[in-house]
């Protein structure tokens, strides 16, 4: 896998899946920070929770689309 990356033959599918996994981790961070936020900041807590949930669902659907339809270069 590292040899493919060095030679420039890294498949587009893997690049998209790595980017989606990073976005998934960011969505989890938003969700956890929204849960642990103070009760005084209700609008920020609500926004963080909603953005985290939307980001997680979007990345899951995007990853399924990449795996099922196989966007490959």
mmCIF file of N, CA and C in Angstrom:
data_model
loop_
_atom_site.group_PDB
_atom_site.id
_atom_site.type_symbol
_atom_site.label_atom_id
_atom_site.label_comp_id
_atom_site.label_asym_id
_atom_site.label_seq_id
_atom_site.Cartn_x
_atom_site.Cartn_y
_atom_site.Cartn_z
ATOM 1 N N UNK A 1 0.829 -1.189 0.000
ATOM 2 C CA UNK A 1 0.000 0.000 0.000
ATOM 3 C C UNK A 1 0.875 1.255 0.000
ATOM 4 N N UNK A 2 1.930 1.267 0.793
ATOM 5 C CA UNK A 2 2.816 2.434 0.817
ATOM 6 C C UNK A 2 3.557 2.550 -0.503
ATOM 7 N N UNK A 3 3.922 1.411 -1.107
ATOM 8 C CA UNK A 3 4.611 1.431 -2.387
ATOM 9 C C UNK A 3 3.723 2.024 -3.475
ATOM 10 N N UNK A 4 2.428 1.746 -3.443
ATOM 11 C CA UNK A 4 1.503 2.326 -4.414
ATOM 12 C C UNK A 4 1.421 3.830 -4.249
ATOM 13 N N UNK A 5 1.466 4.301 -3.014
ATOM 14 C CA UNK A 5 1.381 5.736 -2.757
ATOM 15 C C UNK A 5 2.627 6.446 -3.260
ATOM 16 N N UNK A 6 3.789 5.831 -3.088
ATOM 17 C CA UNK A 6 5.048 6.447 -3.524
ATOM 18 C C UNK A 6 5.118 6.496 -5.036
ATOM 19 N N UNK A 7 4.675 5.463 -5.705
ATOM 20 C CA UNK A 7 4.738 5.415 -7.164
ATOM 21 C C UNK A 7 3.632 6.205 -7.851
ATOM 22 N N UNK A 8 2.695 6.751 -7.101
ATOM 23 C CA UNK A 8 1.621 7.540 -7.692
ATOM 24 C C UNK A 8 0.483 6.718 -8.233
ATOM 25 N N UNK A 9 0.438 5.445 -7.899
ATOM 26 C CA UNK A 9 -0.637 4.573 -8.383
ATOM 27 C C UNK A 9 -1.642 4.278 -7.280
ATOM 28 N N UNK A 10 -1.825 5.212 -6.403
ATOM 29 C CA UNK A 10 -2.757 5.038 -5.292
ATOM 30 C C UNK A 10 -4.169 5.199 -5.834
ATOM 31 N N UNK A 11 -5.043 4.230 -5.668
ATOM 32 C CA UNK A 11 -6.391 4.317 -6.247
ATOM 33 C C UNK A 11 -7.209 5.459 -5.637
ATOM 34 N N UNK A 12 -8.016 6.046 -6.466
ATOM 35 C CA UNK A 12 -8.877 7.150 -6.038
ATOM 36 C C UNK A 12 -9.839 6.698 -4.944
ATOM 37 N N UNK A 13 -10.252 5.455 -5.001
ATOM 38 C CA UNK A 13 -11.162 4.902 -4.009
ATOM 39 C C UNK A 13 -10.567 4.980 -2.608
ATOM 40 N N UNK A 14 -9.295 4.654 -2.471
ATOM 41 C CA UNK A 14 -8.643 4.681 -1.165
ATOM 42 C C UNK A 14 -8.478 6.113 -0.653
ATOM 43 N N UNK A 15 -8.183 7.037 -1.531
ATOM 44 C CA UNK A 15 -8.042 8.441 -1.124
ATOM 45 C C UNK A 15 -9.367 8.974 -0.603
ATOM 46 N N UNK A 16 -10.447 8.644 -1.295
ATOM 47 C CA UNK A 16 -11.777 9.096 -0.865
ATOM 48 C C UNK A 16 -12.140 8.466 0.477
ATOM 49 N N UNK A 17 -11.839 7.182 0.657
ATOM 50 C CA UNK A 17 -12.160 6.510 1.916
ATOM 51 C C UNK A 17 -11.344 7.062 3.082
ATOM 52 N N UNK A 18 -10.088 7.431 2.844
ATOM 53 C CA UNK A 18 -9.271 8.034 3.903
ATOM 54 C C UNK A 18 -9.836 9.397 4.281
ATOM 55 N N UNK A 19 -10.223 10.189 3.279
ATOM 56 C CA UNK A 19 -10.806 11.507 3.556
ATOM 57 C C UNK A 19 -12.124 11.366 4.319
ATOM 58 N N UNK A 20 -12.930 10.388 3.956
ATOM 59 C CA UNK A 20 -14.198 10.168 4.656
ATOM 60 C C UNK A 20 -13.979 9.682 6.082
ATOM 61 N N UNK A 21 -12.932 8.897 6.308
ATOM 62 C CA UNK A 21 -12.666 8.455 7.677
ATOM 63 C C UNK A 21 -12.199 9.609 8.546
ATOM 64 N N UNK A 22 -11.438 10.546 7.983
ATOM 65 C CA UNK A 22 -11.042 11.737 8.738
ATOM 66 C C UNK A 22 -12.267 12.579 9.079
ATOM 67 N N UNK A 23 -13.177 12.743 8.118
ATOM 68 C CA UNK A 23 -14.403 13.493 8.384
ATOM 69 C C UNK A 23 -15.286 12.785 9.409
ATOM 70 N N UNK A 24 -15.280 11.461 9.406
ATOM 71 C CA UNK A 24 -16.036 10.702 10.398
ATOM 72 C C UNK A 24 -15.492 10.952 11.804
ATOM 73 N N UNK A 25 -14.174 10.967 11.937
ATOM 74 C CA UNK A 25 -13.553 11.236 13.234
ATOM 75 C C UNK A 25 -13.875 12.658 13.694
ATOM 76 N N UNK A 26 -13.858 13.616 12.771
ATOM 77 C CA UNK A 26 -14.225 14.989 13.127
ATOM 78 C C UNK A 26 -15.687 15.077 13.563
ATOM 79 N N UNK A 27 -16.557 14.306 12.932
ATOM 80 C CA UNK A 27 -17.956 14.270 13.346
ATOM 81 C C UNK A 27 -18.121 13.697 14.739
ATOM 82 N N UNK A 28 -17.339 12.662 15.044
ATOM 83 C CA UNK A 28 -17.378 12.105 16.399
ATOM 84 C C UNK A 28 -16.888 13.118 17.427
ATOM 85 N N UNK A 29 -15.861 13.870 17.089
ATOM 86 C CA UNK A 29 -15.342 14.900 18.001
ATOM 87 C C UNK A 29 -16.396 15.974 18.240
ATOM 88 N N UNK A 30 -17.087 16.397 17.180
ATOM 89 C CA UNK A 30 -18.160 17.379 17.339
ATOM 90 C C UNK A 30 -19.280 16.837 18.216
ATOM 91 N N UNK A 31 -19.631 15.599 18.022
ATOM 92 C CA UNK A 31 -20.703 14.987 18.805
ATOM 93 C C UNK A 31 -20.323 14.874 20.280
ATOM 94 N N UNK A 32 -19.116 14.434 20.551
ATOM 95 C CA UNK A 32 -18.668 14.303 21.939
ATOM 96 C C UNK A 32 -18.540 15.660 22.611
ATOM 97 N N UNK A 33 -18.019 16.645 21.891
ATOM 98 C CA UNK A 33 -17.898 17.980 22.487
ATOM 99 C C UNK A 33 -19.273 18.604 22.715
ATOM 100 N N UNK A 34 -20.230 18.297 21.856
ATOM 101 C CA UNK A 34 -21.586 18.791 22.060
ATOM 102 C C UNK A 34 -22.246 18.176 23.277
ATOM 103 N N UNK A 35 -21.941 16.925 23.541
ATOM 104 C CA UNK A 35 -22.504 16.258 24.707
ATOM 105 C C UNK A 35 -21.901 16.811 25.991
ATOM 106 N N UNK A 36 -20.613 17.119 25.983
ATOM 107 C CA UNK A 36 -19.923 17.557 27.201
ATOM 108 C C UNK A 36 -19.980 19.070 27.433
ATOM 109 N N UNK A 37 -20.643 19.811 26.552
ATOM 110 C CA UNK A 37 -20.697 21.269 26.673
ATOM 111 C C UNK A 37 -21.585 21.700 27.849
ATOM 112 N N UNK A 38 -21.329 22.900 28.364
ATOM 113 C CA UNK A 38 -22.108 23.442 29.479
ATOM 114 C C UNK A 38 -23.566 23.681 29.074
ATOM 115 N N UNK A 39 -24.425 23.717 30.082
ATOM 116 C CA UNK A 39 -25.848 23.950 29.815
ATOM 117 C C UNK A 39 -26.147 25.416 29.531
ATOM 118 N N UNK A 40 -25.237 26.323 29.859
ATOM 119 C CA UNK A 40 -25.465 27.745 29.609
ATOM 120 C C UNK A 40 -25.427 28.055 28.118
ATOM 121 N N UNK A 41 -24.656 27.300 27.362
ATOM 122 C CA UNK A 41 -24.481 27.533 25.934
ATOM 123 C C UNK A 41 -25.351 26.562 25.142
ATOM 124 N N UNK A 42 -26.658 26.704 25.233
ATOM 125 C CA UNK A 42 -27.558 25.734 24.612
ATOM 126 C C UNK A 42 -27.523 25.792 23.085
ATOM 127 N N UNK A 43 -27.383 26.972 22.515
ATOM 128 C CA UNK A 43 -27.375 27.067 21.053
ATOM 129 C C UNK A 43 -26.107 26.440 20.473
ATOM 130 N N UNK A 44 -24.970 26.667 21.111
ATOM 131 C CA UNK A 44 -23.720 26.066 20.633
ATOM 132 C C UNK A 44 -23.754 24.552 20.801
ATOM 133 N N UNK A 45 -24.329 24.093 21.896
ATOM 134 C CA UNK A 45 -24.450 22.658 22.133
ATOM 135 C C UNK A 45 -25.337 22.014 21.074
ATOM 136 N N UNK A 46 -26.470 22.640 20.789
ATOM 137 C CA UNK A 46 -27.396 22.127 19.789
ATOM 138 C C UNK A 46 -26.748 22.100 18.409
ATOM 139 N N UNK A 47 -26.047 23.175 18.053
ATOM 140 C CA UNK A 47 -25.389 23.262 16.752
ATOM 141 C C UNK A 47 -24.293 22.207 16.618
ATOM 142 N N UNK A 48 -23.520 22.012 17.667
ATOM 143 C CA UNK A 48 -22.457 21.008 17.635
ATOM 144 C C UNK A 48 -23.032 19.605 17.501
ATOM 145 N N UNK A 49 -24.099 19.320 18.217
ATOM 146 C CA UNK A 49 -24.727 18.005 18.115
ATOM 147 C C UNK A 49 -25.299 17.752 16.723
ATOM 148 N N UNK A 50 -25.996 18.728 16.186
ATOM 149 C CA UNK A 50 -26.601 18.563 14.863
ATOM 150 C C UNK A 50 -25.525 18.415 13.786
ATOM 151 N N UNK A 51 -24.487 19.259 13.824
ATOM 152 C CA UNK A 51 -23.413 19.153 12.827
ATOM 153 C C UNK A 51 -22.668 17.831 12.949
ATOM 154 N N UNK A 52 -22.449 17.358 14.162
ATOM 155 C CA UNK A 52 -21.787 16.076 14.353
ATOM 156 C C UNK A 52 -22.593 14.928 13.786
ATOM 157 N N UNK A 53 -23.892 14.925 14.058
ATOM 158 C CA UNK A 53 -24.766 13.857 13.553
ATOM 159 C C UNK A 53 -24.839 13.893 12.027
ATOM 160 N N UNK A 54 -24.991 15.083 11.472
ATOM 161 C CA UNK A 54 -25.065 15.207 10.006
ATOM 162 C C UNK A 54 -23.755 14.768 9.358
ATOM 163 N N UNK A 55 -22.632 15.153 9.943
ATOM 164 C CA UNK A 55 -21.335 14.773 9.387
ATOM 165 C C UNK A 55 -21.111 13.266 9.461
ATOM 166 N N UNK A 56 -21.496 12.664 10.554
ATOM 167 C CA UNK A 56 -21.341 11.215 10.695
ATOM 168 C C UNK A 56 -22.219 10.477 9.690
ATOM 169 N N UNK A 57 -23.482 10.880 9.571
ATOM 170 C CA UNK A 57 -24.379 10.212 8.617
ATOM 171 C C UNK A 57 -23.925 10.409 7.170
ATOM 172 N N UNK A 58 -23.444 11.599 6.853
ATOM 173 C CA UNK A 58 -22.967 11.873 5.497
ATOM 174 C C UNK A 58 -21.751 11.028 5.160
ATOM 175 N N UNK A 59 -20.824 10.918 6.092
ATOM 176 C CA UNK A 59 -19.636 10.114 5.808
ATOM 177 C C UNK A 59 -19.957 8.633 5.698
ATOM 178 N N UNK A 60 -20.898 8.144 6.498
ATOM 179 C CA UNK A 60 -21.286 6.741 6.385
ATOM 180 C C UNK A 60 -21.922 6.467 5.022
ATOM 181 N N UNK A 61 -22.821 7.346 4.603
ATOM 182 C CA UNK A 61 -23.452 7.164 3.291
ATOM 183 C C UNK A 61 -22.449 7.330 2.151
ATOM 184 N N UNK A 62 -21.529 8.270 2.302
ATOM 185 C CA UNK A 62 -20.495 8.454 1.279
ATOM 186 C C UNK A 62 -19.577 7.252 1.179
ATOM 187 N N UNK A 63 -19.192 6.690 2.309
ATOM 188 C CA UNK A 63 -18.332 5.508 2.294
ATOM 189 C C UNK A 63 -19.054 4.316 1.679
ATOM 190 N N UNK A 64 -20.333 4.164 2.001
ATOM 191 C CA UNK A 64 -21.109 3.086 1.380
ATOM 192 C C UNK A 64 -21.202 3.265 -0.132
ATOM 193 N N UNK A 65 -21.379 4.509 -0.564
ATOM 194 C CA UNK A 65 -21.428 4.779 -2.001
ATOM 195 C C UNK A 65 -20.119 4.468 -2.692
ATOM 196 N N UNK A 66 -19.020 4.805 -2.052
ATOM 197 C CA UNK A 66 -17.713 4.518 -2.643
ATOM 198 C C UNK A 66 -17.469 3.018 -2.705
ATOM 199 N N UNK A 67 -17.821 2.315 -1.645
ATOM 200 C CA UNK A 67 -17.593 0.871 -1.624
ATOM 201 C C UNK A 67 -18.527 0.156 -2.604
ATOM 202 N N UNK A 68 -19.793 0.539 -2.633
ATOM 203 C CA UNK A 68 -20.746 -0.143 -3.503
ATOM 204 C C UNK A 68 -20.547 0.168 -4.981
ATOM 205 N N UNK A 69 -20.335 1.431 -5.313
ATOM 206 C CA UNK A 69 -20.226 1.815 -6.717
ATOM 207 C C UNK A 69 -18.784 1.833 -7.200
ATOM 208 N N UNK A 70 -17.840 1.752 -6.291
ATOM 209 C CA UNK A 70 -16.439 1.583 -6.646
ATOM 210 C C UNK A 70 -15.859 2.678 -7.509
ATOM 211 N N UNK A 71 -15.920 3.923 -7.037
ATOM 212 C CA UNK A 71 -15.280 5.007 -7.764
ATOM 213 C C UNK A 71 -13.789 4.743 -7.770
ATOM 214 N N UNK A 72 -13.271 4.295 -8.873
ATOM 215 C CA UNK A 72 -11.867 3.933 -8.945
ATOM 216 C C UNK A 72 -11.257 4.560 -10.188
ATOM 217 N N UNK A 73 -10.023 4.979 -10.059
ATOM 218 C CA UNK A 73 -9.370 5.627 -11.206
ATOM 219 C C UNK A 73 -8.718 4.612 -12.104
#
